[in-house]
Coordinates of C-alpha atoms in Angstrom, one line a residue:
R661 CA -33.0 22.3 -8.2
D662 CA -31.7 25.0 -8.8
S663 CA -34.7 28.3 -9.7
S664 CA -32.0 30.6 -11.1
T665 CA -30.1 28.1 -14.1
S666 CA -30.6 30.4 -16.8
R667 CA -30.8 33.7 -15.1
G668 CA -29.5 35.7 -17.7
L669 CA -29.0 33.3 -20.2
G670 CA -31.5 34.9 -22.6
D671 CA -33.9 33.1 -25.1
V672 CA -32.0 31.1 -26.7
Y673 CA -30.0 29.7 -24.3
K674 CA -33.0 28.8 -22.1
R675 CA -34.1 27.4 -25.8
Q676 CA -31.2 24.7 -25.7
F677 CA -31.6 24.2 -21.1
I678 CA -34.9 22.8 -22.1
L679 CA -33.8 20.3 -25.2
K680 CA -31.0 19.2 -22.3
R681 CA -33.1 18.6 -19.6
K682 CA -34.6 15.8 -22.3
F683 CA -31.5 14.1 -22.6
M684 CA -30.6 10.6 -20.8
P685 CA -27.3 9.6 -20.8
L686 CA -25.3 6.8 -20.2
L687 CA -22.7 8.9 -17.8
S688 CA -22.9 12.5 -15.9
I689 CA -20.0 14.0 -15.1
V690 CA -20.6 16.3 -12.6
I691 CA -18.7 19.8 -11.8
P692 CA -19.5 21.9 -8.7
T693 CA -17.8 25.4 -9.0
K694 CA -17.2 28.7 -7.3
N695 CA -14.5 31.5 -8.2
R696 CA -12.6 29.7 -10.2
Y697 CA -13.6 29.8 -14.1
E698 CA -10.4 30.0 -16.0
Y699 CA -10.0 26.4 -15.0
L700 CA -13.6 25.3 -15.1
F701 CA -13.2 26.9 -19.4
P702 CA -10.4 25.4 -20.2
V703 CA -11.3 22.4 -18.8
L704 CA -15.4 21.9 -20.9
D705 CA -13.4 23.4 -23.9
A706 CA -11.0 19.9 -24.1
S707 CA -13.8 17.8 -22.7
I708 CA -15.7 19.0 -25.3
Q709 CA -13.2 18.6 -27.9
Y710 CA -11.1 14.6 -27.1
I711 CA -14.1 12.7 -25.8
A712 CA -14.7 10.3 -27.9
G713 CA -18.6 9.4 -27.9
S714 CA -21.4 11.8 -27.2
D715 CA -23.5 10.0 -24.7
Y716 CA -22.8 12.0 -21.4
E717 CA -23.4 15.6 -19.8
I718 CA -21.3 17.9 -17.8
V719 CA -23.6 19.0 -14.7
V720 CA -21.7 22.7 -14.3
Q721 CA -23.1 23.6 -11.0
D722 CA -21.1 26.7 -9.8
N723 CA -22.0 29.0 -6.5
T724 CA -20.1 31.6 -7.9
H725 CA -21.8 35.1 -6.9
D726 CA -21.1 37.4 -10.4
N727 CA -21.5 34.7 -13.2
S728 CA -21.4 37.1 -16.0
P729 CA -18.2 35.5 -17.2
A730 CA -19.8 31.8 -17.0
I731 CA -22.7 33.5 -19.1
E732 CA -21.2 35.4 -22.0
Y733 CA -18.5 31.8 -22.2
F734 CA -22.4 30.1 -22.7
L735 CA -23.5 32.0 -25.2
R736 CA -20.2 31.0 -26.9
Q737 CA -20.4 26.9 -26.0
T738 CA -23.4 26.0 -26.6
D739 CA -23.6 22.4 -26.9
P740 CA -26.0 20.3 -25.7
R741 CA -23.8 17.9 -23.4
I742 CA -22.9 20.8 -20.8
K743 CA -25.8 21.6 -18.8
Y744 CA -25.1 25.2 -16.6
F745 CA -26.6 25.6 -13.1
H746 CA -26.1 28.9 -11.0
S747 CA -26.9 29.8 -7.8
P748 CA -25.0 33.4 -6.5
E749 CA -26.6 32.3 -2.7
P750 CA -23.2 31.1 -1.0
V751 CA -23.3 27.1 0.3
D752 CA -21.3 24.9 1.7
I753 CA -19.0 22.4 -1.4
V754 CA -21.9 19.5 -0.3
T755 CA -24.6 21.4 -1.6
N756 CA -23.1 22.8 -4.5
T757 CA -22.5 18.6 -4.8
N758 CA -25.6 17.4 -3.8
R759 CA -27.3 19.5 -6.0
A760 CA -24.9 18.4 -9.1
I761 CA -25.9 15.2 -8.6
M762 CA -30.3 16.1 -8.3
N763 CA -29.3 18.3 -12.2
S764 CA -27.9 15.0 -13.4
T765 CA -29.5 12.9 -15.8
G766 CA -27.3 9.7 -16.5
K767 CA -27.3 6.6 -16.3
Y768 CA -23.8 6.8 -14.3
L769 CA -21.6 9.4 -12.8
V770 CA -18.0 10.4 -12.0
F771 CA -17.3 13.5 -9.6
I772 CA -14.5 15.6 -9.8
G773 CA -13.5 19.4 -10.0
D774 CA -13.1 21.9 -11.8
D775 CA -9.3 22.5 -12.6
D776 CA -9.9 18.3 -12.9
F777 CA -10.8 16.1 -16.1
V778 CA -11.1 13.0 -17.5
S779 CA -9.9 10.3 -20.1
P780 CA -11.2 10.6 -23.7
Y781 CA -12.5 6.8 -23.8
I782 CA -14.0 7.3 -21.0
L783 CA -17.6 6.1 -22.3
D784 CA -15.8 3.0 -23.8
I785 CA -14.8 2.3 -19.6
V786 CA -18.2 3.5 -18.5
G787 CA -19.7 1.2 -21.0
L788 CA -17.8 -1.9 -19.9
I789 CA -18.9 -2.3 -16.4
D790 CA -22.3 -1.5 -17.4
S791 CA -22.2 -4.3 -19.4
L792 CA -20.8 -6.4 -16.0
S793 CA -23.8 -3.5 -13.4
I794 CA -20.8 -3.5 -12.0
Q795 CA -22.2 -0.2 -9.4
N796 CA -18.8 1.4 -8.1
L797 CA -15.7 0.9 -10.4
T798 CA -12.4 3.3 -7.9
Y799 CA -9.0 2.9 -9.5
S800 CA -5.7 5.2 -10.2
P801 CA -6.2 8.3 -12.1
G802 CA -3.1 10.4 -12.9
N803 CA -1.8 13.8 -11.6
Y804 CA -1.6 17.1 -13.6
Y805 CA -0.3 19.9 -12.0
W806 CA -1.4 23.4 -13.3
P807 CA 1.2 26.2 -14.4
G808 CA 1.4 29.0 -11.1
V809 CA 1.7 25.5 -8.7
Q810 CA 4.4 27.2 -6.0
F811 CA 6.0 23.8 -4.3
A812 CA 7.2 23.5 -1.4
H813 CA 9.4 20.9 -2.6
R814 CA 10.0 20.6 -6.7
S815 CA 10.9 17.2 -8.6
R816 CA 11.2 15.7 -12.0
F817 CA 7.6 14.5 -11.1
H818 CA 6.3 17.6 -9.2
R819 CA 6.7 20.5 -12.2
V820 CA 4.3 22.6 -13.9
C821 CA 2.7 21.5 -16.6
T822 CA 3.5 18.7 -15.8
M823 CA 1.2 14.8 -16.3
Q824 CA 2.2 12.4 -13.2
L825 CA 0.3 9.0 -15.2
Y826 CA 1.3 4.6 -14.4
K827 CA 3.9 2.8 -16.7
S828 CA 1.7 -0.4 -16.0
A829 CA -2.5 0.4 -16.4
S830 CA -4.7 -2.1 -17.6
I831 CA -8.5 -2.6 -17.4
G832 CA -8.8 -5.5 -16.2
I833 CA -10.9 -5.3 -13.3
T834 CA -10.8 -6.4 -9.7
K835 CA -12.5 -6.5 -6.7
K836 CA -12.1 -5.6 -3.1
K837 CA -13.7 -6.2 0.2
S838 CA -15.2 -3.0 1.2
S839 CA -14.7 -3.7 5.2
D840 CA -10.7 -4.2 4.8
E841 CA -10.0 -1.6 2.9
L842 CA -11.5 0.6 5.5
D843 CA -10.3 -0.7 8.0
R844 CA -6.5 0.4 6.8
V845 CA -7.9 3.4 6.4
L846 CA -9.6 3.9 10.3
A847 CA -5.9 2.0 11.3
K848 CA -3.7 5.3 9.3
G849 CA -5.9 7.9 11.6
G850 CA -8.1 8.5 9.0
C851 CA -5.5 10.5 7.6
Y852 CA -5.4 9.1 3.5
Y853 CA -7.9 7.1 1.2
L854 CA -5.4 4.7 1.0
G855 CA -7.8 1.9 -1.0
L856 CA -11.4 3.1 -0.5
P857 CA -13.7 3.0 -3.4
R858 CA -14.6 6.3 -4.1
F859 CA -17.3 8.4 -6.4
Y860 CA -14.7 11.8 -6.5
H861 CA -12.4 10.9 -9.3
G862 CA -14.6 6.9 -8.6
I863 CA -17.8 5.8 -11.2
L864 CA -20.8 4.8 -9.3
S865 CA -24.2 4.1 -10.5
R866 CA -27.2 6.4 -9.6
N867 CA -29.2 3.4 -7.8
L868 CA -26.3 3.5 -5.7
L869 CA -25.8 7.1 -5.1
E870 CA -29.5 7.1 -4.2
R871 CA -29.1 4.0 -2.2
I872 CA -26.6 5.5 0.0
K873 CA -28.9 8.6 0.0
S874 CA -32.1 6.6 1.7
A875 CA -29.7 5.2 3.9
F876 CA -27.8 8.3 6.0
G877 CA -31.3 10.3 5.8
G878 CA -31.8 10.9 2.9
S879 CA -31.6 14.8 2.1
T880 CA -27.8 14.9 1.6
Y881 CA -25.4 12.1 -0.6
F882 CA -22.2 13.6 1.5
P883 CA -23.2 12.5 5.2
G884 CA -19.9 14.7 6.1
P885 CA -17.7 17.9 5.8
S886 CA -15.2 16.4 3.2
P887 CA -17.8 15.6 0.2
D888 CA -14.6 12.6 -1.4
M889 CA -13.9 11.3 2.1
S890 CA -17.7 10.9 3.4
I891 CA -19.1 9.3 -0.7
S892 CA -16.1 6.8 0.0
V893 CA -17.0 6.1 3.9
A894 CA -20.7 5.5 3.5
I895 CA -20.1 3.9 -0.4
A896 CA -17.4 0.9 2.2
L897 CA -20.7 1.0 4.3
T898 CA -23.0 -0.1 1.4
L899 CA -21.4 -2.6 -0.2
D900 CA -19.7 -5.5 0.4
T901 CA -16.7 -5.6 -2.1
F902 CA -16.6 -2.7 -5.1
H903 CA -14.5 -3.3 -8.9
Y904 CA -11.6 -1.9 -8.9
M905 CA -9.8 -1.0 -12.1
H906 CA -5.6 0.4 -12.2
Y907 CA -6.5 2.9 -15.7
P908 CA -6.8 6.8 -15.1
I909 CA -10.1 7.0 -16.2
T910 CA -9.5 11.0 -14.9
I911 CA -7.0 13.2 -14.1
T912 CA -6.3 14.9 -10.7
G913 CA -6.1 19.0 -11.6
V914 CA -3.3 20.6 -8.7
S915 CA -3.9 24.7 -9.0
P916 CA -2.8 27.0 -7.6
K917 CA -6.3 27.5 -6.1
S918 CA -7.2 24.3 -5.3
T919 CA -6.3 22.2 -1.8
A920 CA -4.3 19.9 -3.5
G921 CA -2.4 23.1 -4.7
T922 CA -2.1 24.9 -1.6
G923 CA -0.9 21.9 0.5
S924 CA 2.4 21.0 -3.0
A925 CA 2.9 25.5 -0.8
N926 CA 1.3 23.8 2.7
A927 CA -0.7 26.8 2.9
H928 CA -3.6 24.0 4.1
F929 CA -4.6 25.3 7.0
G930 CA -6.8 27.6 9.1
R931 CA -9.6 27.6 11.9
L932 CA -12.9 25.8 10.9
E933 CA -14.7 29.5 12.3
D934 CA -13.3 30.7 8.3
R935 CA -14.3 28.4 6.4
K936 CA -17.3 28.9 4.8
S937 CA -17.4 25.8 2.2
L938 CA -17.7 23.7 5.6
P939 CA -21.3 22.5 6.6
A940 CA -23.0 24.6 9.3
R941 CA -23.9 21.9 11.5
T942 CA -20.4 20.8 11.4
L943 CA -18.8 22.6 14.2
E944 CA -22.2 20.8 16.4
L945 CA -20.5 17.8 15.3
W946 CA -17.4 17.6 15.7
D947 CA -15.5 14.9 17.3
V948 CA -14.1 15.5 20.9
H949 CA -11.2 13.8 20.6
V950 CA -10.5 16.0 16.8
P951 CA -9.1 19.1 16.6
R952 CA -10.9 22.3 16.2
F953 CA -8.8 23.4 12.9
W954 CA -9.2 23.3 9.5
T955 CA -6.3 20.6 7.9
A956 CA -6.6 17.3 5.6
Y957 CA -6.4 15.4 8.4
T958 CA -9.1 16.3 10.3
I959 CA -11.2 17.5 8.2
Y960 CA -11.0 13.9 7.3
A961 CA -11.1 11.9 10.8
Q962 CA -14.7 14.3 11.6
S963 CA -15.6 13.0 8.1
I964 CA -15.0 9.5 9.3
H965 CA -16.3 10.3 12.4
E966 CA -20.0 11.7 11.3
V967 CA -20.9 9.1 8.2
L968 CA -19.9 6.1 11.6
S969 CA -22.0 7.8 13.4
A970 CA -24.9 8.4 11.7
A971 CA -24.6 4.3 10.2
G972 CA -23.9 3.5 14.1
S973 CA -21.5 2.3 14.1
D974 CA -18.8 2.1 17.4
K975 CA -16.1 2.0 15.0
H976 CA -13.5 4.9 14.6
V977 CA -9.9 6.2 13.9
D978 CA -6.4 5.5 15.7
Y979 CA -7.2 8.5 17.3
A980 CA -3.4 8.2 18.6
T981 CA -2.2 7.6 14.4
L982 CA -3.9 10.9 14.0
Y983 CA -2.6 13.1 16.3
A984 CA 1.2 11.2 15.0
F985 CA 0.7 12.0 11.7
M986 CA -0.8 15.7 12.9
T987 CA 2.8 16.1 14.8
V988 CA 4.8 15.4 12.3
F989 CA 3.2 16.8 9.2
E990 CA 1.0 19.6 10.0
K991 CA 2.9 21.3 12.2
P992 CA 0.9 24.9 12.5
A993 CA -2.0 22.7 13.8
A994 CA 0.6 22.3 17.0
E995 CA -2.1 24.4 19.1
Y996 CA -5.3 23.1 18.9
L997 CA -2.6 19.9 18.9
L998 CA -1.8 19.8 21.6
P999 CA -4.2 20.2 24.5
V1000 CA -6.6 17.1 22.2
L1001 CA -4.2 15.2 22.4
K1002 CA -3.0 15.8 26.5
Q1003 CA -6.5 14.8 26.9
F1004 CA -6.6 12.0 25.7
L1005 CA -3.4 10.4 26.5
Q1006 CA -4.6 11.1 30.1
K1007 CA -7.9 9.7 29.7
Y1008 CA -6.3 6.5 27.5
P1009 CA -2.7 6.9 28.9
T1010 CA -1.7 3.0 27.6
Q1011 CA -1.9 4.9 24.3
K1012 CA 1.1 6.3 24.8
K1013 CA 3.4 3.9 23.9
K1014 CA 1.8 3.7 20.4
Y1015 CA 1.9 8.1 19.9
R1016 CA 5.8 8.5 20.7
E1017 CA 6.4 4.9 18.8
K1018 CA 4.1 6.1 15.4
V1019 CA 6.1 10.0 15.9
A1020 CA 9.4 8.0 15.6
L1021 CA 8.9 6.3 12.9
L1022 CA 7.0 9.5 11.1
R1023 CA 9.8 11.7 11.2
I1024 CA 12.3 8.6 9.9
R1025 CA 10.2 8.3 7.1
K1026 CA 10.0 12.2 6.3
N1027 CA 13.3 12.6 6.8
F1028 CA 15.5 9.2 5.2
I1029 CA 13.1 6.5 4.5
K1030 CA 10.7 8.2 2.7
P1031 CA 11.9 10.5 0.2
I1032 CA 14.7 7.1 -0.9
E1033 CA 11.0 4.5 -1.1
L1034 CA 9.5 7.4 -3.0
L1035 CA 12.3 7.9 -5.8
K1036 CA 12.8 4.2 -5.7
R1037 CA 8.3 3.7 -6.3
W1038 CA 7.8 6.9 -9.0
H1039 CA 11.2 5.1 -10.7
G1040 CA 9.4 1.8 -10.9
Q1041 CA 5.7 2.7 -11.6
L1042 CA 5.3 5.9 -12.6
Y1043 CA 6.2 8.4 -15.3
A1044 CA 6.3 11.5 -15.7
V1045 CA 5.0 14.0 -19.6
H1046 CA 6.5 17.6 -19.2
D1047 CA 5.4 20.7 -20.8
L1048 CA 1.9 19.7 -21.8
R1049 CA 0.7 23.6 -21.6
D1050 CA -3.3 23.3 -21.3
I1051 CA -6.2 20.3 -20.5
S1052 CA -6.0 20.4 -24.8
A1053 CA -2.4 20.3 -24.4
C1054 CA -3.7 17.3 -21.6
M1055 CA -6.1 15.2 -23.5
N1056 CA -5.0 15.5 -27.0
Y1057 CA -1.7 13.0 -24.9
L1058 CA -4.0 10.5 -23.3
L1059 CA -5.9 10.0 -26.7
H1060 CA -2.9 9.0 -29.0
N1061 CA -1.3 7.5 -25.8
C1062 CA -3.6 6.2 -23.1
S1063 CA -5.5 4.2 -25.4
P1064 CA -8.0 1.1 -22.9
R1065 CA -8.3 -0.9 -27.0

């Protein structure tokens, strides 16, 4: 636990903290954060205002060095459902998220970012899965573009202050086979979640989380450098089947400071050594077949590698497919990719044809087919709500237009 939890907040907050520790809710909404109060505070205010019901807590795990703005905020925002924890020493994202979970008390947990938010009806959904003894619920989140996001390509769906939602949302629950979804992800080079069970924008029981922690050494809930991908693979290895709902229980936020936000502007690349958010052992555990450069594709592939290795599995991502995706969609990583690709194809010459064919198909998809397919898919499955200037406006829209009842 964090010894610095209530530092600087005074006796008033300390009394509130004691009350918060006694609160045992159905749901914990865990939010690790660092240096992004401009998104966190509006999310907290709107959540308290719009979530229907009171059987929940919001656990904020703050790794910002100077948290004086948070001290001021929490002296004003005194709702006992918000639990605030602060650790000023720099830690990686996995450690910060582990702490958030350990500081929570809910029977179920949902993990979101500090620019994401939940449906006003989230407690209705959690109550439903609790009554059915469901351990994991994966779902189709919506998407929101914060003011200030820059786009490499703009469309009616890619605009600031716009929320994307599915037209055919339903609270019907279906079962999926974990191994099938994991195999699909591996075949795609580990580049995307696809249909994996989730905890980041997914709901897990505390019992399942503790099972995963125990199975992977007992020290972390996230046995890989990307918390979202590593926990997804760990769930898939732990549960034979999981449950799915086509309903926006949470909304992913794309803000100027988020990974998705920098991705929208094609700026999500960098040297591994410069990524202080990575766990300390990541470099020494790095897969020799994954280029040593930080991109969304490489960090997902490495996370999958670490989880599968820890589980004693001989499975791995399809490297030829990973290299093809990087060749077509991650050109800034070329100087790191080429030596690894050359070495791989020399060792496995039969993969050369597969790599070339994948590259050719992906280039066609990128330049010709993908825009048309996406346009048809968006018009058929998604709709966009524009001019939602803040999170309060988004949650108000969800409250009045997306009831699961």
